[in-house]
Amino acid sequence: MSASAAPVLYNAARANPEFAHAVAGGLTRRGQKTLPPSWFYDEVGSALFEAITVLPEYGLTRAEGALLSNAADDIVRTSSHPGLVIELGSGTGTKTRHLLAASARYRSVDYLPIDISAAALDSCVKILGTTDNVSIQPIEATYIDGIETAVAGSKANRTAGEPALLLFLGSTIGNFDRTQATSFLARIRKRMQPGDYLLLGADLVKPRAKLLNAYDDPTGVTAAFNLNLLARINRELDGHFELSQFAHEARYDERRSRIEMHLRSRRAQKVRIDALGLTIPFATSETIWTESSHKFRADDVSRTGCRAGWLFVRQWVESEWGFAETLFQKAK
Ligand code: AVI
């Protein structure tokens, strides 16, 4: 995505310059307009995402919770009872509870959740803060900066050769395309120590109707989550999007095993964004592509990790919904 074309005249008093830049770049690019999914998660978006995770149609979070709860002992035994657990994009950390409790039965555990949302980290500390034998040190940062901070900060406390367990759960890996996913997994491997483990959660391919229902639920929660991106532009960048003039759309690209979320303009319109000094034209039915959610075959997940230089250790699969946890290790 090119973000260089548009002048970004953001209102420095209120706007996050990175958000301003992403919006200007994504909405002025030639061809398909885009907005990156990382900007879904302001306070409203995070609350809507929490609601999505309990929808009957969105089985992903429940399946992963059940898998982690059933396999927690097995996972911590296979990853050498880690005393250091680092989690990328922890959110509220609800699913992680089982793993921490299983590891903390053997030893004291340092848990370092990494998230860009301070609100999510606060809830994480509230939810997991009372787990026996677990000490939590939240890190408010992007993934790569957060891992660097976590690994550097924990060096002094780590006995040499004692492996850490890095968690990347929730199928967030599916929000990258295949090439980006491999290069991201390679980048995080570089920052970990030899012998460290990675547990990667990935949603598996399932029938089209089941997927479309999960990303276009009849209650409209996912639609609200998607439309909130426009509302966020209105709030933070003095945008003039009329939300009723855009529709949430979920599509399934079977060849790429990918759900796409779009916001479709219901009519030809021009939308002013004051803080950016931009007016964005939309044709009737033109869309803004806001998210891709790639789905995996179980052996795809191990192949993707191995292509990034990780060694495959073991995989656990929940087959009712279709979800896999895959454990990798960095070579010693
Ligand atoms: C965070 N991520 C893995 C979710 C997903 O399923 O791609 C975000 C989401 N988008 C719509 N519903 C949920």
mmCIF file of C-alpha atoms and ligand atoms in Angstrom:
data_model
loop_
_atom_site.group_PDB
_atom_site.id
_atom_site.type_symbol
_atom_site.label_atom_id
_atom_site.label_comp_id
_atom_site.label_asym_id
_atom_site.label_seq_id
_atom_site.Cartn_x
_atom_site.Cartn_y
_atom_site.Cartn_z
ATOM 1 C CA MET A 1 0.000 0.000 0.000
ATOM 2 C CA SER A 2 1.449 3.404 -0.908
ATOM 3 C CA ALA A 3 0.934 6.141 1.652
ATOM 4 C CA SER A 4 3.124 8.737 0.015
ATOM 5 C CA ALA A 5 0.696 10.292 -2.478
ATOM 6 C CA ALA A 6 -1.558 12.314 -0.183
ATOM 7 C CA PRO A 7 -0.596 15.382 1.837
ATOM 8 C CA VAL A 8 -1.308 14.530 5.456
ATOM 9 C CA LEU A 9 -2.510 17.708 7.160
ATOM 10 C CA TYR A 10 -3.620 15.954 10.311
ATOM 11 C CA ASN A 11 -4.884 17.890 13.266
ATOM 12 C CA ALA A 12 -1.933 17.234 15.536
ATOM 13 C CA ALA A 13 -3.922 18.069 18.663
ATOM 14 C CA ARG A 14 -6.163 14.988 18.386
ATOM 15 C CA ALA A 15 -5.073 12.676 15.625
ATOM 16 C CA ASN A 16 -2.615 9.849 15.796
ATOM 17 C CA PRO A 17 -0.224 10.700 12.916
ATOM 18 C CA GLU A 18 0.154 7.038 11.960
ATOM 19 C CA PHE A 19 -3.625 6.664 11.716
ATOM 20 C CA ALA A 20 -3.828 9.854 9.623
ATOM 21 C CA HIS A 21 -1.140 8.541 7.324
ATOM 22 C CA ALA A 22 -2.741 5.113 6.940
ATOM 23 C CA VAL A 23 -6.160 6.632 6.137
ATOM 24 C CA ALA A 24 -4.745 9.145 3.652
ATOM 25 C CA GLY A 25 -2.665 6.467 1.921
ATOM 26 C CA GLY A 26 -5.392 3.828 1.815
ATOM 27 C CA LEU A 27 -8.201 6.073 0.590
ATOM 28 C CA THR A 28 -6.227 7.897 -2.099
ATOM 29 C CA ARG A 29 -4.540 4.892 -3.628
ATOM 30 C CA ARG A 30 -5.344 4.044 -7.253
ATOM 31 C CA GLY A 31 -7.657 1.087 -7.757
ATOM 32 C CA GLN A 32 -8.921 -0.725 -4.656
ATOM 33 C CA LYS A 33 -9.220 1.562 -1.618
ATOM 34 C CA THR A 34 -7.987 -0.019 1.615
ATOM 35 C CA LEU A 35 -7.858 0.613 5.346
ATOM 36 C CA PRO A 36 -5.559 -1.585 7.466
ATOM 37 C CA PRO A 37 -7.341 -3.815 10.021
ATOM 38 C CA SER A 38 -4.987 -2.838 12.859
ATOM 39 C CA TRP A 39 -7.017 0.405 13.157
ATOM 40 C CA PHE A 40 -10.230 -1.466 14.068
ATOM 41 C CA TYR A 41 -9.186 -1.620 17.696
ATOM 42 C CA ASP A 42 -9.934 1.706 19.353
ATOM 43 C CA GLU A 43 -12.030 1.527 22.531
ATOM 44 C CA VAL A 44 -15.305 1.003 20.645
ATOM 45 C CA GLY A 45 -13.743 -1.436 18.149
ATOM 46 C CA SER A 46 -12.130 -3.497 20.920
ATOM 47 C CA ALA A 47 -15.480 -3.740 22.735
ATOM 48 C CA LEU A 48 -17.210 -4.791 19.493
ATOM 49 C CA PHE A 49 -14.510 -7.400 18.869
ATOM 50 C CA GLU A 50 -15.070 -8.823 22.365
ATOM 51 C CA ALA A 51 -18.785 -9.093 21.454
ATOM 52 C CA ILE A 52 -17.888 -10.892 18.183
ATOM 53 C CA THR A 53 -15.939 -13.517 20.133
ATOM 54 C CA VAL A 54 -19.108 -14.609 21.957
ATOM 55 C CA LEU A 55 -21.418 -14.664 18.917
ATOM 56 C CA PRO A 56 -22.841 -18.125 18.218
ATOM 57 C CA GLU A 57 -21.820 -17.742 14.539
ATOM 58 C CA TYR A 58 -18.150 -16.916 15.323
ATOM 59 C CA GLY A 59 -16.867 -20.184 16.740
ATOM 60 C CA LEU A 60 -13.174 -19.339 16.419
ATOM 61 C CA THR A 61 -12.534 -17.972 19.916
ATOM 62 C CA ARG A 62 -14.596 -20.662 21.658
ATOM 63 C CA ALA A 63 -12.840 -23.404 19.683
ATOM 64 C CA GLU A 64 -9.425 -22.040 20.599
ATOM 65 C CA GLY A 65 -10.469 -21.637 24.260
ATOM 66 C CA ALA A 66 -11.644 -25.264 24.384
ATOM 67 C CA LEU A 67 -8.477 -26.486 22.680
ATOM 68 C CA LEU A 68 -6.214 -24.569 25.056
ATOM 69 C CA SER A 69 -8.178 -25.700 28.067
ATOM 70 C CA ASN A 70 -7.994 -29.389 27.034
ATOM 71 C CA ALA A 71 -4.406 -29.388 25.808
ATOM 72 C CA ALA A 72 -2.828 -26.933 28.291
ATOM 73 C CA ASP A 73 -0.944 -29.585 30.306
ATOM 74 C CA ASP A 74 0.275 -31.245 27.152
ATOM 75 C CA ILE A 75 1.386 -27.945 25.615
ATOM 76 C CA VAL A 76 3.370 -26.782 28.659
ATOM 77 C CA ARG A 77 4.972 -30.226 29.076
ATOM 78 C CA THR A 78 6.002 -30.295 25.393
ATOM 79 C CA SER A 79 7.405 -26.752 25.670
ATOM 80 C CA SER A 80 9.527 -27.654 28.729
ATOM 81 C CA HIS A 81 7.324 -25.944 31.385
ATOM 82 C CA PRO A 82 8.226 -22.381 30.393
ATOM 83 C CA GLY A 83 8.930 -19.855 33.153
ATOM 84 C CA LEU A 84 8.681 -16.991 30.662
ATOM 85 C CA VAL A 85 5.528 -16.623 28.545
ATOM 86 C CA ILE A 86 5.352 -13.739 26.051
ATOM 87 C CA GLU A 87 2.120 -13.076 24.176
ATOM 88 C CA LEU A 88 1.708 -11.044 20.990
ATOM 89 C CA GLY A 89 -1.584 -9.148 20.768
ATOM 90 C CA SER A 90 -2.757 -10.561 24.059
ATOM 91 C CA GLY A 91 -6.019 -8.580 24.128
ATOM 92 C CA THR A 92 -7.654 -9.339 27.447
ATOM 93 C CA GLY A 93 -5.641 -12.584 27.761
ATOM 94 C CA THR A 94 -8.740 -14.667 28.568
ATOM 95 C CA LYS A 95 -7.644 -17.721 26.527
ATOM 96 C CA THR A 96 -4.145 -17.664 27.977
ATOM 97 C CA ARG A 97 -5.398 -18.379 31.497
ATOM 98 C CA HIS A 98 -5.295 -22.162 30.947
ATOM 99 C CA LEU A 99 -1.684 -22.182 29.755
ATOM 100 C CA LEU A 100 -0.468 -19.933 32.554
ATOM 101 C CA ALA A 101 -2.255 -21.968 35.204
ATOM 102 C CA ALA A 102 -0.836 -25.214 33.779
ATOM 103 C CA SER A 103 2.730 -23.881 33.768
ATOM 104 C CA ALA A 104 2.387 -22.210 37.173
ATOM 105 C CA ARG A 105 1.572 -25.587 38.753
ATOM 106 C CA TYR A 106 5.261 -26.466 38.265
ATOM 107 C CA ARG A 107 7.042 -23.159 38.789
ATOM 108 C CA SER A 108 6.674 -19.388 38.995
ATOM 109 C CA VAL A 109 5.895 -17.803 35.631
ATOM 110 C CA ASP A 110 6.640 -14.347 34.218
ATOM 111 C CA TYR A 111 3.899 -13.410 31.771
ATOM 112 C CA LEU A 112 4.610 -10.519 29.367
ATOM 113 C CA PRO A 113 1.498 -9.632 27.324
ATOM 114 C CA ILE A 114 2.187 -7.275 24.395
ATOM 115 C CA ASP A 115 -0.603 -5.142 22.937
ATOM 116 C CA ILE A 116 -0.999 -1.685 21.398
ATOM 117 C CA SER A 117 -4.208 -1.177 23.385
ATOM 118 C CA ALA A 118 -3.672 0.071 26.939
ATOM 119 C CA ALA A 119 -7.338 -0.731 27.688
ATOM 120 C CA ALA A 120 -6.847 -4.373 26.645
ATOM 121 C CA LEU A 121 -3.720 -4.667 28.801
ATOM 122 C CA ASP A 122 -5.584 -3.214 31.799
ATOM 123 C CA SER A 123 -8.308 -5.865 31.443
ATOM 124 C CA CYS A 124 -5.626 -8.516 30.957
ATOM 125 C CA VAL A 125 -3.991 -7.552 34.265
ATOM 126 C CA LYS A 126 -7.428 -7.579 35.961
ATOM 127 C CA ILE A 127 -8.397 -10.976 34.522
ATOM 128 C CA LEU A 128 -5.065 -12.776 35.001
ATOM 129 C CA GLY A 129 -3.536 -10.749 37.833
ATOM 130 C CA THR A 130 -4.757 -13.109 40.525
ATOM 131 C CA THR A 131 -3.411 -16.321 38.935
ATOM 132 C CA ASP A 132 -1.262 -18.052 41.568
ATOM 133 C CA ASN A 133 2.459 -18.072 40.907
ATOM 134 C CA VAL A 134 2.173 -15.766 37.862
ATOM 135 C CA SER A 135 3.668 -12.276 37.690
ATOM 136 C CA ILE A 136 2.415 -10.032 34.873
ATOM 137 C CA GLN A 137 4.421 -7.270 33.223
ATOM 138 C CA PRO A 138 2.332 -5.740 30.405
ATOM 139 C CA ILE A 139 4.128 -4.148 27.442
ATOM 140 C CA GLU A 140 2.236 -1.509 25.444
ATOM 141 C CA ALA A 141 3.921 -1.724 22.048
ATOM 142 C CA THR A 142 3.732 -3.036 18.504
ATOM 143 C CA TYR A 143 4.639 -6.723 18.041
ATOM 144 C CA ILE A 144 8.284 -6.414 17.029
ATOM 145 C CA ASP A 145 9.161 -3.589 19.456
ATOM 146 C CA GLY A 146 7.327 -5.505 22.177
ATOM 147 C CA ILE A 147 9.269 -8.741 21.586
ATOM 148 C CA GLU A 148 12.563 -6.839 21.635
ATOM 149 C CA THR A 149 11.616 -5.217 24.942
ATOM 150 C CA ALA A 150 10.400 -8.527 26.398
ATOM 151 C CA VAL A 151 13.483 -10.518 25.371
ATOM 152 C CA ALA A 152 15.977 -7.823 26.427
ATOM 153 C CA GLY A 153 14.189 -7.208 29.745
ATOM 154 C CA SER A 154 13.972 -10.868 30.671
ATOM 155 C CA LYS A 155 17.579 -11.770 29.816
ATOM 156 C CA ALA A 156 18.856 -11.105 33.320
ATOM 157 C CA ASN A 157 16.147 -13.264 34.957
ATOM 158 C CA ARG A 158 16.454 -16.200 32.556
ATOM 159 C CA THR A 159 18.626 -19.126 33.474
ATOM 160 C CA ALA A 160 20.853 -19.885 30.465
ATOM 161 C CA GLY A 161 19.230 -22.343 28.080
ATOM 162 C CA GLU A 162 15.797 -22.026 29.695
ATOM 163 C CA PRO A 163 13.302 -21.654 26.835
ATOM 164 C CA ALA A 164 10.568 -19.025 26.651
ATOM 165 C CA LEU A 165 7.159 -19.681 25.115
ATOM 166 C CA LEU A 166 5.933 -17.057 22.652
ATOM 167 C CA LEU A 167 2.175 -17.097 22.015
ATOM 168 C CA PHE A 168 0.534 -15.785 18.836
ATOM 169 C CA LEU A 169 -3.055 -16.901 19.260
ATOM 170 C CA GLY A 170 -6.507 -16.069 17.903
ATOM 171 C CA SER A 171 -5.581 -16.679 14.235
ATOM 172 C CA THR A 172 -4.248 -13.139 13.970
ATOM 173 C CA ILE A 173 -1.677 -14.705 11.610
ATOM 174 C CA GLY A 174 -4.624 -15.050 9.169
ATOM 175 C CA ASN A 175 -4.849 -11.263 8.912
ATOM 176 C CA PHE A 176 -1.523 -11.313 7.002
ATOM 177 C CA ASP A 177 -1.313 -12.640 3.447
ATOM 178 C CA ARG A 178 0.766 -15.801 2.961
ATOM 179 C CA THR A 179 4.002 -13.997 2.084
ATOM 180 C CA GLN A 180 3.657 -11.465 4.901
ATOM 181 C CA ALA A 181 2.849 -14.282 7.348
ATOM 182 C CA THR A 182 6.079 -16.118 6.518
ATOM 183 C CA SER A 183 8.199 -13.001 6.734
ATOM 184 C CA PHE A 184 6.538 -11.956 10.019
ATOM 185 C CA LEU A 185 7.209 -15.393 11.558
ATOM 186 C CA ALA A 186 10.828 -15.134 10.368
ATOM 187 C CA ARG A 187 11.183 -11.672 11.926
ATOM 188 C CA ILE A 188 9.913 -12.846 15.297
ATOM 189 C CA ARG A 189 12.111 -15.971 15.166
ATOM 190 C CA LYS A 190 15.172 -13.752 14.734
ATOM 191 C CA ARG A 191 14.362 -11.924 17.950
ATOM 192 C CA MET A 192 13.860 -15.038 20.077
ATOM 193 C CA GLN A 193 16.680 -17.093 21.663
ATOM 194 C CA PRO A 194 17.752 -20.555 20.406
ATOM 195 C CA GLY A 195 15.524 -23.197 21.992
ATOM 196 C CA ASP A 196 12.542 -20.813 22.489
ATOM 197 C CA TYR A 197 9.081 -22.016 21.464
ATOM 198 C CA LEU A 198 6.273 -20.444 19.424
ATOM 199 C CA LEU A 199 2.635 -21.507 19.818
ATOM 200 C CA LEU A 200 0.644 -20.361 16.787
ATOM 201 C CA GLY A 201 -3.183 -20.425 16.720
ATOM 202 C CA ALA A 202 -4.793 -20.679 13.258
ATOM 203 C CA ASP A 203 -8.384 -20.975 12.067
ATOM 204 C CA LEU A 204 -8.866 -23.836 9.607
ATOM 205 C CA VAL A 205 -10.649 -23.857 6.240
ATOM 206 C CA LYS A 206 -14.358 -24.625 6.558
ATOM 207 C CA PRO A 207 -17.463 -24.496 4.344
ATOM 208 C CA ARG A 208 -18.208 -21.150 2.684
ATOM 209 C CA ALA A 209 -21.636 -20.706 4.335
ATOM 210 C CA LYS A 210 -20.198 -21.252 7.821
ATOM 211 C CA LEU A 211 -17.444 -18.703 7.195
ATOM 212 C CA LEU A 212 -19.753 -16.100 5.685
ATOM 213 C CA ASN A 213 -22.102 -16.433 8.630
ATOM 214 C CA ALA A 214 -19.194 -15.921 11.038
ATOM 215 C CA TYR A 215 -18.131 -12.689 9.297
ATOM 216 C CA ASP A 216 -21.619 -11.375 8.508
ATOM 217 C CA ASP A 217 -23.603 -12.347 11.585
ATOM 218 C CA PRO A 218 -27.365 -11.735 11.570
ATOM 219 C CA THR A 219 -27.154 -9.532 14.702
ATOM 220 C CA GLY A 220 -24.969 -7.053 12.841
ATOM 221 C CA VAL A 221 -22.124 -6.964 15.384
ATOM 222 C CA THR A 222 -19.458 -7.605 12.722
ATOM 223 C CA ALA A 223 -21.074 -4.944 10.517
ATOM 224 C CA ALA A 224 -20.819 -2.470 13.412
ATOM 225 C CA PHE A 225 -17.184 -3.505 13.994
ATOM 226 C CA ASN A 226 -16.380 -2.822 10.333
ATOM 227 C CA LEU A 227 -18.353 0.456 10.118
ATOM 228 C CA ASN A 228 -16.696 1.702 13.310
ATOM 229 C CA LEU A 229 -13.581 2.283 11.224
ATOM 230 C CA LEU A 230 -15.460 5.058 9.382
ATOM 231 C CA ALA A 231 -16.870 6.338 12.673
ATOM 232 C CA ARG A 232 -13.312 6.425 14.035
ATOM 233 C CA ILE A 233 -12.210 8.550 11.044
ATOM 234 C CA ASN A 234 -15.121 10.898 11.798
ATOM 235 C CA ARG A 235 -14.135 11.109 15.492
ATOM 236 C CA GLU A 236 -10.392 11.393 15.178
ATOM 237 C CA LEU A 237 -9.842 13.024 11.794
ATOM 238 C CA ASP A 238 -12.968 15.185 11.490
ATOM 239 C CA GLY A 239 -14.345 12.983 8.734
ATOM 240 C CA HIS A 240 -17.843 13.333 7.308
ATOM 241 C CA PHE A 241 -18.712 9.703 6.512
ATOM 242 C CA GLU A 242 -22.458 9.037 6.676
ATOM 243 C CA LEU A 243 -22.397 5.511 8.040
ATOM 244 C CA SER A 244 -25.842 4.691 6.634
ATOM 245 C CA GLN A 245 -24.403 5.260 3.137
ATOM 246 C CA PHE A 246 -21.961 2.354 3.489
ATOM 247 C CA ALA A 247 -22.725 -1.352 3.861
ATOM 248 C CA HIS A 248 -20.691 -4.102 5.486
ATOM 249 C CA GLU A 249 -19.820 -6.900 3.064
ATOM 250 C CA ALA A 250 -18.090 -10.235 3.712
ATOM 251 C CA ARG A 251 -16.780 -12.236 0.722
ATOM 252 C CA TYR A 252 -15.087 -15.600 0.555
ATOM 253 C CA ASP A 253 -12.305 -16.133 -1.981
ATOM 254 C CA GLU A 254 -12.234 -19.913 -2.128
ATOM 255 C CA ARG A 255 -9.054 -20.126 -4.209
ATOM 256 C CA ARG A 256 -7.098 -18.148 -1.638
ATOM 257 C CA SER A 257 -9.029 -19.554 1.375
ATOM 258 C CA ARG A 258 -9.642 -15.969 2.406
ATOM 259 C CA ILE A 259 -12.511 -14.057 3.937
ATOM 260 C CA GLU A 260 -12.470 -10.416 2.906
ATOM 261 C CA MET A 261 -14.339 -7.641 4.681
ATOM 262 C CA HIS A 262 -15.300 -4.570 2.686
ATOM 263 C CA LEU A 263 -17.312 -1.387 3.201
ATOM 264 C CA ARG A 264 -19.425 -0.797 0.092
ATOM 265 C CA SER A 265 -20.581 2.682 -0.870
ATOM 266 C CA ARG A 266 -24.367 2.579 -1.394
ATOM 267 C CA ARG A 267 -24.236 5.477 -3.870
ATOM 268 C CA ALA A 268 -21.851 7.800 -5.688
ATOM 269 C CA GLN A 269 -20.632 10.259 -3.056
ATOM 270 C CA LYS A 270 -17.768 12.476 -1.957
ATOM 271 C CA VAL A 271 -16.596 12.392 1.642
ATOM 272 C CA ARG A 272 -14.612 15.205 3.200
ATOM 273 C CA ILE A 273 -11.981 14.442 5.863
ATOM 274 C CA ASP A 274 -11.144 17.852 7.331
ATOM 275 C CA ALA A 275 -8.040 16.946 9.317
ATOM 276 C CA LEU A 276 -6.428 15.441 6.215
ATOM 277 C CA GLY A 277 -7.516 18.232 3.860
ATOM 278 C CA LEU A 278 -8.923 15.530 1.555
ATOM 279 C CA THR A 279 -12.189 14.872 -0.266
ATOM 280 C CA ILE A 280 -12.541 11.205 -1.211
ATOM 281 C CA PRO A 281 -14.797 10.282 -4.172
ATOM 282 C CA PHE A 282 -16.687 6.959 -4.169
ATOM 283 C CA ALA A 283 -18.495 5.415 -7.137
ATOM 284 C CA THR A 284 -21.730 3.485 -6.515
ATOM 285 C CA SER A 285 -20.787 0.045 -5.082
ATOM 286 C CA GLU A 286 -17.104 0.923 -4.815
ATOM 287 C CA THR A 287 -15.564 -0.675 -1.727
ATOM 288 C CA ILE A 288 -12.911 -0.055 0.903
ATOM 289 C CA TRP A 289 -11.169 -3.370 1.660
ATOM 290 C CA THR A 290 -10.706 -3.413 5.416
ATOM 291 C CA GLU A 291 -9.576 -6.926 6.367
ATOM 292 C CA SER A 292 -8.436 -10.310 5.063
ATOM 293 C CA SER A 293 -8.791 -13.407 7.228
ATOM 294 C CA HIS A 294 -6.891 -16.289 5.692
ATOM 295 C CA LYS A 295 -7.944 -19.803 6.628
ATOM 296 C CA PHE A 296 -5.471 -22.670 6.764
ATOM 297 C CA ARG A 297 -5.270 -26.391 6.220
ATOM 298 C CA ALA A 298 -3.587 -27.939 9.253
ATOM 299 C CA ASP A 299 -0.458 -28.895 7.295
ATOM 300 C CA ASP A 300 -0.303 -25.361 5.812
ATOM 301 C CA VAL A 301 0.305 -23.966 9.273
ATOM 302 C CA SER A 302 3.317 -26.170 9.928
ATOM 303 C CA ARG A 303 4.654 -25.488 6.428
ATOM 304 C CA THR A 304 4.338 -21.714 6.911
ATOM 305 C CA GLY A 305 6.247 -21.855 10.235
ATOM 306 C CA CYS A 306 8.965 -24.090 8.754
ATOM 307 C CA ARG A 307 9.355 -21.794 5.728
ATOM 308 C CA ALA A 308 10.069 -19.022 8.269
ATOM 309 C CA GLY A 309 12.860 -21.128 9.796
ATOM 310 C CA TRP A 310 11.001 -22.577 12.811
ATOM 311 C CA LEU A 311 11.170 -26.300 13.587
ATOM 312 C CA PHE A 312 7.805 -28.049 13.812
ATOM 313 C CA VAL A 313 7.254 -29.726 17.209
ATOM 314 C CA ARG A 314 3.597 -30.724 17.480
ATOM 315 C CA GLN A 315 0.046 -29.763 16.561
ATOM 316 C CA TRP A 316 -3.280 -29.927 18.430
ATOM 317 C CA VAL A 317 -6.538 -29.701 16.462
ATOM 318 C CA GLU A 318 -10.107 -28.891 17.505
ATOM 319 C CA SER A 319 -12.178 -30.473 14.777
ATOM 320 C CA GLU A 320 -15.752 -29.448 15.602
ATOM 321 C CA TRP A 321 -15.268 -25.809 14.508
ATOM 322 C CA GLY A 322 -11.831 -26.335 12.933
ATOM 323 C CA PHE A 323 -8.916 -24.697 14.726
ATOM 324 C CA ALA A 324 -5.247 -25.668 15.223
ATOM 325 C CA GLU A 325 -2.551 -24.795 17.758
ATOM 326 C CA THR A 326 0.899 -25.531 16.339
ATOM 327 C CA LEU A 327 4.057 -25.604 18.442
ATOM 328 C CA PHE A 328 7.402 -24.670 16.857
ATOM 329 C CA GLN A 329 10.894 -24.309 18.276
ATOM 330 C CA LYS A 330 13.865 -22.160 17.285
ATOM 331 C CA ALA A 331 16.844 -24.437 16.585
ATOM 332 C CA LYS A 332 19.351 -24.638 19.476
HETATM 333 C C1 AVI B 1 -8.449 -10.707 15.088
HETATM 334 N N1 AVI B 1 -8.803 -11.481 13.906
HETATM 335 C C2 AVI B 1 -8.131 -12.791 13.934
HETATM 336 C C3 AVI B 1 -10.260 -11.613 13.695
HETATM 337 C C4 AVI B 1 -10.521 -12.480 12.433
HETATM 338 O O1 AVI B 1 -11.328 -13.412 12.546
HETATM 339 O O2 AVI B 1 -9.895 -12.250 11.411
HETATM 340 C C5 AVI B 1 -10.895 -10.244 13.510
HETATM 341 C C6 AVI B 1 -12.329 -10.292 13.050
HETATM 342 N N2 AVI B 1 -12.811 -9.702 11.993
HETATM 343 C C7 AVI B 1 -14.089 -9.944 11.875
HETATM 344 N N3 AVI B 1 -14.452 -10.739 12.865
HETATM 345 C C8 AVI B 1 -13.372 -10.966 13.616
#
